[in-house]
Short mmCIF file of C-alpha atoms in Angstrom, two decimals:
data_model
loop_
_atom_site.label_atom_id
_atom_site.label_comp_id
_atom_site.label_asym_id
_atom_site.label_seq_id
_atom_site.Cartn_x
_atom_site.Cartn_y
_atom_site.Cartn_z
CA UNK A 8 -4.38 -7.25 -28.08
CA UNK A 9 -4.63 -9.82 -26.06
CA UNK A 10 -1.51 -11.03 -26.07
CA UNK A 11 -0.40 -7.90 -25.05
CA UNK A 12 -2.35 -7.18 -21.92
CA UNK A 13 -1.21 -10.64 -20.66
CA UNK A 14 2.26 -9.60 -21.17
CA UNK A 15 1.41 -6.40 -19.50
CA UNK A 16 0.24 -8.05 -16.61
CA UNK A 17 2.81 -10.70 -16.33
CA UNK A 18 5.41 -7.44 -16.02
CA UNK A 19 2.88 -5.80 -13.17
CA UNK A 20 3.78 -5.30 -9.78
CA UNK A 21 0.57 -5.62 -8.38
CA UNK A 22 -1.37 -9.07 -8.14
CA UNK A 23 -4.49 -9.67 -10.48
CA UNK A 24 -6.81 -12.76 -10.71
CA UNK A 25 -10.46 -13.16 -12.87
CA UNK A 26 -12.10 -15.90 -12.06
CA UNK A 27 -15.74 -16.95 -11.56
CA UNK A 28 -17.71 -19.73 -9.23
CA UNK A 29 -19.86 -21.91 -10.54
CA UNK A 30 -22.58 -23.86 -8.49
CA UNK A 31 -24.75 -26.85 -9.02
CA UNK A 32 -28.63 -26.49 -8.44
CA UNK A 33 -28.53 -26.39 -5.13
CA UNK A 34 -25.34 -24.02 -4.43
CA UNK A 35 -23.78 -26.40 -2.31
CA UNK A 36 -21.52 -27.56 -4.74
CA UNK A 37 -18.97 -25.29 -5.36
CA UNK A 38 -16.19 -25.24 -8.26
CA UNK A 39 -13.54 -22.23 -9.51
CA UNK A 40 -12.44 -21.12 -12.37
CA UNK A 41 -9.72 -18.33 -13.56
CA UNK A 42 -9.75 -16.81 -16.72
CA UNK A 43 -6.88 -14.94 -16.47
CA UNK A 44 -4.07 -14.19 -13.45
CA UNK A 45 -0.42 -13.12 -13.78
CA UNK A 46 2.74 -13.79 -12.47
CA UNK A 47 2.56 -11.77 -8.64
CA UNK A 48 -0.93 -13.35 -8.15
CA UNK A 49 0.94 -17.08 -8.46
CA UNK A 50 3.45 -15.94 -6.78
CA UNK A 51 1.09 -14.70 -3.59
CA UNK A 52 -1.24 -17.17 -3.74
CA UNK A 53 1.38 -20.08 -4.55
CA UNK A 54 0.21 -21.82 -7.59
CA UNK A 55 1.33 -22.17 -11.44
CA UNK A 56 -1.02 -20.78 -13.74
CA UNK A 57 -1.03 -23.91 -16.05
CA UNK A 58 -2.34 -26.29 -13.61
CA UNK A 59 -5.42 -23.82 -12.68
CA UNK A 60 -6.38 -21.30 -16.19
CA UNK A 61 -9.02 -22.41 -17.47
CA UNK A 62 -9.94 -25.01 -15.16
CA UNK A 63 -12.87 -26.04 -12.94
CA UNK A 64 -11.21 -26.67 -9.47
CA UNK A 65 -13.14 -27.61 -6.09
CA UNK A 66 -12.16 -25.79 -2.83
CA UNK A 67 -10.35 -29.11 -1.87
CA UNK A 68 -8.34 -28.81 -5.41
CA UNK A 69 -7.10 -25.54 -4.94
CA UNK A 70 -6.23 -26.48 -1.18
CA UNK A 71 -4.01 -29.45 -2.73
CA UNK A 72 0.25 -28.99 -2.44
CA UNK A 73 -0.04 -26.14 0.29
CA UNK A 74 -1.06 -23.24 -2.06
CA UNK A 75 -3.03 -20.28 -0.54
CA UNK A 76 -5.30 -19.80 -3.54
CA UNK A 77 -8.11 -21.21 -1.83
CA UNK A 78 -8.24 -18.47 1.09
CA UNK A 79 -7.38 -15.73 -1.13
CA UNK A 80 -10.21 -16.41 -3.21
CA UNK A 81 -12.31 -16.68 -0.39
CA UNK A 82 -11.29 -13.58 1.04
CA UNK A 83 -12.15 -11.58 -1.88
CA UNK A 84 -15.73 -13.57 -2.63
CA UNK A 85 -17.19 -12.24 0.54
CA UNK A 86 -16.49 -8.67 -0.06
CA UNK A 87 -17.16 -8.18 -3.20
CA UNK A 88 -20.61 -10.04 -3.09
CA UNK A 89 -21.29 -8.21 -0.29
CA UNK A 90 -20.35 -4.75 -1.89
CA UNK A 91 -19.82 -5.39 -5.72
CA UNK A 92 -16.99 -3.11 -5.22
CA UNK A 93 -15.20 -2.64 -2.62
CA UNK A 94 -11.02 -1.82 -1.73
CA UNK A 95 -9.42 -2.45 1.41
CA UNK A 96 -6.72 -4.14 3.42
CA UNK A 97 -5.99 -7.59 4.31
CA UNK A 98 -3.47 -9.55 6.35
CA UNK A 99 -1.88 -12.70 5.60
CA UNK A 100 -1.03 -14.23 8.34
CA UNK A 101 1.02 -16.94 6.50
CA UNK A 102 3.21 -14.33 4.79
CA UNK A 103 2.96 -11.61 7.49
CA UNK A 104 2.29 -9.17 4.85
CA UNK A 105 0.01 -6.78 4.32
CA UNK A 106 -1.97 -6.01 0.83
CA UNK A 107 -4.25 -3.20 -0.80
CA UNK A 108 -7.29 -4.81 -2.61
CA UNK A 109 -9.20 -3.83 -5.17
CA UNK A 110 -12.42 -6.45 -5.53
CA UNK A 111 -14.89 -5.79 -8.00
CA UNK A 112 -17.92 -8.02 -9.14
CA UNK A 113 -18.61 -7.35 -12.79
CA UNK A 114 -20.97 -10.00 -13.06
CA UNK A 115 -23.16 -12.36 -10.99
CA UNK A 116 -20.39 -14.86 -9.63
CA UNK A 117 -17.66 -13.40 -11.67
CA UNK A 118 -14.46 -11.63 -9.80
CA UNK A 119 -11.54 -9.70 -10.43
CA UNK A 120 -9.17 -8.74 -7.52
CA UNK A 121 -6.35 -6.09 -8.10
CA UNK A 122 -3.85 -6.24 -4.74
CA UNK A 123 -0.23 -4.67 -3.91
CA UNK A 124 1.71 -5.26 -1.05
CA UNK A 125 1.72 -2.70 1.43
CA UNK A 126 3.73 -4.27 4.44
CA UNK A 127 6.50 -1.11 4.03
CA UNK A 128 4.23 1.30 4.69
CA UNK A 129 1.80 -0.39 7.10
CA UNK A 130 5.42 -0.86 9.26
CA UNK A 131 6.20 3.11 8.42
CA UNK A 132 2.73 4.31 9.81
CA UNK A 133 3.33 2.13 13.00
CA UNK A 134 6.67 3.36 13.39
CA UNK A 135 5.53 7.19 13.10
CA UNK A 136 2.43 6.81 14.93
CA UNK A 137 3.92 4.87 17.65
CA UNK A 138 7.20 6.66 18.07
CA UNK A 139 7.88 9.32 21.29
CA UNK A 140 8.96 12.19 19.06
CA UNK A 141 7.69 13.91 15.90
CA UNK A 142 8.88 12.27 12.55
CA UNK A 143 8.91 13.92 8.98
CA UNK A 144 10.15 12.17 5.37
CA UNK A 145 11.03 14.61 3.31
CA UNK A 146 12.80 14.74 -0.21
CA UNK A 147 16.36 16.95 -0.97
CA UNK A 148 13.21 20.06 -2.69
CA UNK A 149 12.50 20.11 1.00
CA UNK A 150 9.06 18.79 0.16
CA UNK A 151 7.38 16.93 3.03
CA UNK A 152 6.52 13.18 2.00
CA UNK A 153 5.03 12.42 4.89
CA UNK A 154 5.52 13.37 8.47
CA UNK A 155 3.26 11.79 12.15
CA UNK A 156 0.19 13.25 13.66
CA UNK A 157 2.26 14.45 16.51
CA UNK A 158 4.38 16.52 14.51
CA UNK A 159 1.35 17.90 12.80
CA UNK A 160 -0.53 18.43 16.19
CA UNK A 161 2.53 20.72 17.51
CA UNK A 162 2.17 23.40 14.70
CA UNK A 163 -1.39 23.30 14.68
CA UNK A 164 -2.44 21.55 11.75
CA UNK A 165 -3.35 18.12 10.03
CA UNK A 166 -1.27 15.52 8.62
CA UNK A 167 -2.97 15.93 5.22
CA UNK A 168 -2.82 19.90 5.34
CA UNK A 169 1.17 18.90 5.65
CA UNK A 170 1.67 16.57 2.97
CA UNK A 171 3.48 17.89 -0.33
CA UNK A 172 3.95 21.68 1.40
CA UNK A 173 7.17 22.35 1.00
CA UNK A 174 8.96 22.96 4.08
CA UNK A 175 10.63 26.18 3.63
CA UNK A 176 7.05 27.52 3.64
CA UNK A 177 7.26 27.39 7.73
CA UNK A 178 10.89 28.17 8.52
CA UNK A 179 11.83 31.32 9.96
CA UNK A 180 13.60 34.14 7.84
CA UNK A 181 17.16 34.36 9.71
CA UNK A 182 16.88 29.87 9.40
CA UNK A 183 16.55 29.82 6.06
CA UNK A 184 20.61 29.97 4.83
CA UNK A 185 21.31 27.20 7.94
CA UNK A 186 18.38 24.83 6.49
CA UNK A 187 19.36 25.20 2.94
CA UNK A 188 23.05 24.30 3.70
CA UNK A 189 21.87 21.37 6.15
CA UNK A 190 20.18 19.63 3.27
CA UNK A 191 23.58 20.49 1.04
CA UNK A 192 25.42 18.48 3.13
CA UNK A 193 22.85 15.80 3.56
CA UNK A 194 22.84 15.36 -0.40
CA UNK A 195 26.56 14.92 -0.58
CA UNK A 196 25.73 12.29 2.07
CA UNK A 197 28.54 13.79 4.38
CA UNK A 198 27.89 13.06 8.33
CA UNK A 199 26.00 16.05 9.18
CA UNK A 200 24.87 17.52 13.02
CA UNK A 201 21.83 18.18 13.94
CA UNK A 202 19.66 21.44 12.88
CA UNK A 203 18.23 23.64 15.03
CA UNK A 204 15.84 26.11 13.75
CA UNK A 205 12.32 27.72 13.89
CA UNK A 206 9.37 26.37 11.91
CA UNK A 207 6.31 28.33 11.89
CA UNK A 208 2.61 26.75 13.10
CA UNK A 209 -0.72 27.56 12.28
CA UNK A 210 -1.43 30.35 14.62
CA UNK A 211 1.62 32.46 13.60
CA UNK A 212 4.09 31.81 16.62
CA UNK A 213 7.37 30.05 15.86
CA UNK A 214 8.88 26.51 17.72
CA UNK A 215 12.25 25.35 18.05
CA UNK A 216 12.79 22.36 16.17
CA UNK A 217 16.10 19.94 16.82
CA UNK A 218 16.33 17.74 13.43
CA UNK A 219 18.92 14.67 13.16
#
């Protein structure tokens, strides 16, 4: 069983590490050890899981040949003593990547961090928050994936109230035919014009939208 969930987390996308700190009398003394990580969490933090499984390792150890265990570690110590659980996000500089973490204390000085990269859709989110005109993702169903607040704010509702609608849910009777053959040609991936067309918002009335 064993065996297999070390297999299963070698094959993971997501980063994992268990480890625990252990410190001398007067807690000044400070050493690390992982019981288990897998092959994204060397990867991130730079370091070969034979030279630290199962070992007791200093800060200055774990600093040693550039690796960025060290300040990973760090980084999830503080929050998850401070919380016990806690999930956020956190920027590595070094990388210039974002992550998702998961940090949960189990035990008293015991960890285990759970972290995906994130940097796509931190750079999506700036991009559609940032951008001058409206923005919407949406799948060949018509289904909206995800779309900016502005876009939202101009019919009248939230991004969230948005989210997985389908879009034929807002477009005007006589647009219906002209939307449905738009996304034709956009699945055949011919070079299609822009759509014009009327999309219904929240308090009944209908805008003109242009879509490219």
């Amino acid at each position: 069983m064993e065996r297999k969930k070390s297999d299963l987390l070698d094959k993971a996308s997501f980063g994992y590490a268990d480890f625990k700190i252990v410190k001398d009398k007067n807690s000044k003394n400070i050493e690390y050890i992982f019981l288990e990580l897998n092959s994204e969490f060397e990867r991130i933090a730079a370091v070969e899981k034979k030279q630290i499984q199962n070992r007791a390792l200093t800060a200055e150890e774990l600093s040693k040949s550039g690796n960025r265990a060290k300040e990973w570690i760090e980084e999830f110590c503080v929050k998850a003593v401070k919380n016990r659980e806690s999930q956020y996000e956190f920027y590595n500089s070094k990388e210039n990547k974002w992550y998702k973490v998961y940090s949960h204390s189990p035990e008293n000085n015991r960890f285990i961090t759970v972290y995906s990269e994130i940097t796509r859709e931190k750079k999506l989110t700036s991009f559609f928050e940032k951008g001058a005109d409206f923005f919407c993702i949406m799948d060949l169903e018509g289904i909206i994936i995800d779309l900016n607040s502005e876009l939202a704010e101009i019919l009248g509702y939230s991004v969230e109230e948005l989210k997985n609608r389908s879009y034929f849910d807002f477009i005007h009777n006589e647009d219906v035919n002209c939307t449905i053959n738009f996304f034709k040609k956009s699945e055949g991936e011919k070079k299609v014009k822009s759509l014009i067309n009327r999309c219904k918002s929240k308090d009944g009335s209908f805008k003109y939208f242009e879509w490219k």
